[in-house]
Amino acid sequence: MGFAAQMKMYRWAARFIDHASEIPAEPVAYLAEQLSAALSDLDGYDWAGRTGRRHREEILALLGLRRMTADDRAALVAWLEQEICPTAISSAEMVEQVCLWWPARRATAHFFSVKAR
């Protein structure tokens, strides 16, 4: 159940979470139903420990994602300077464009949990 919750949240929010309380109740109930699992199965899941980290690595591998490299960082900076900054778009639109840029490169900007700021 923990692995499935991590996978679904990553696919939905493009980030990993640190606790089941970050998942809205309705999706948790739906996931439990789909897996024929109890909601309480998430209570003992090791979100930030060894199991959670291993699951995160497995999820990224299943999704075909890799860690960001120095070349990825340089490409992101160049793309931002050439394609995004000159357009005078809003900061919200800029963030959305950056979030779409990562999947196109099959890379992830965060390897483990990153809280939304």
Tab-separated table of C-alpha atoms in Angstrom, residues 3-73:
chain	number	residue	atom	x	y	z
A	3	PHE	CA	4.601	1.735	-2.471
A	4	ALA	CA	1.367	2.290	-4.405
A	5	ALA	CA	0.638	5.501	-2.484
A	6	GLN	CA	4.144	6.816	-3.196
A	7	MET	CA	3.797	5.952	-6.891
A	8	LYS	CA	0.387	7.601	-7.267
A	9	MET	CA	1.422	10.737	-5.394
A	10	TYR	CA	4.591	11.074	-7.455
A	11	ARG	CA	2.618	10.683	-10.680
A	12	TRP	CA	0.057	13.226	-9.453
A	13	ALA	CA	2.212	15.831	-7.687
A	14	ALA	CA	5.670	15.172	-9.228
A	15	ARG	CA	7.132	14.836	-5.754
A	16	PHE	CA	7.378	12.282	-3.014
A	17	ILE	CA	5.584	12.746	0.263
A	18	ASP	CA	6.708	12.184	3.829
A	19	HIS	CA	3.505	11.013	5.486
A	20	ALA	CA	0.122	9.532	4.631
A	21	SER	CA	-1.567	12.658	5.984
A	22	GLU	CA	-0.393	14.478	2.839
A	23	ILE	CA	-2.746	12.321	0.738
A	24	PRO	CA	-6.383	13.421	0.657
A	25	ALA	CA	-8.739	10.895	2.295
A	26	GLU	CA	-10.758	10.062	-0.821
A	27	PRO	CA	-7.770	8.962	-2.956
A	28	VAL	CA	-6.413	6.883	-0.042
A	29	ALA	CA	-9.748	5.108	0.281
A	30	TYR	CA	-9.894	4.492	-3.465
A	31	LEU	CA	-6.338	3.138	-3.519
A	32	ALA	CA	-7.062	0.824	-0.585
A	33	GLU	CA	-10.162	-0.446	-2.371
A	34	GLN	CA	-8.231	-1.081	-5.582
A	35	LEU	CA	-5.549	-3.009	-3.691
A	36	SER	CA	-7.996	-4.825	-1.398
A	37	ALA	CA	-6.032	-3.331	1.477
A	38	ALA	CA	-6.985	-1.715	4.755
A	39	LEU	CA	-6.553	2.027	5.231
A	40	SER	CA	-4.525	1.208	8.320
A	41	ASP	CA	-1.887	-0.447	6.105
A	42	LEU	CA	-0.344	3.006	5.620
A	43	ASP	CA	-0.004	3.567	9.373
A	44	GLY	CA	3.184	1.537	9.690
A	45	TYR	CA	4.736	2.490	6.356
A	46	ASP	CA	8.291	3.799	6.700
A	47	TRP	CA	7.925	6.955	4.549
A	48	ALA	CA	11.290	8.553	5.324
A	49	GLY	CA	13.262	5.464	6.299
A	50	ARG	CA	15.035	2.755	4.369
A	51	THR	CA	11.873	1.207	2.929
A	52	GLY	CA	10.521	4.545	1.738
A	53	ARG	CA	13.860	5.492	0.142
A	54	ARG	CA	14.102	2.121	-1.609
A	55	HIS	CA	10.567	2.458	-2.910
A	56	ARG	CA	11.333	5.948	-4.190
A	57	GLU	CA	14.334	4.662	-6.108
A	58	GLU	CA	12.246	1.805	-7.546
A	59	ILE	CA	9.473	4.198	-8.584
A	60	LEU	CA	11.873	6.500	-10.406
A	61	ALA	CA	13.387	3.477	-12.175
A	62	LEU	CA	9.922	2.192	-13.147
A	63	LEU	CA	9.048	5.618	-14.541
A	64	GLY	CA	12.326	5.729	-16.466
A	65	LEU	CA	13.565	8.778	-14.577
A	66	ARG	CA	17.121	9.478	-13.520
A	67	ARG	CA	18.910	11.870	-11.231
A	68	MET	CA	19.530	15.364	-12.479
A	69	THR	CA	23.096	15.807	-13.796
A	70	ALA	CA	25.322	18.862	-14.101
A	71	ASP	CA	24.510	18.847	-17.827
A	72	ASP	CA	20.777	18.882	-16.984
A	73	ARG	CA	21.303	21.900	-14.720
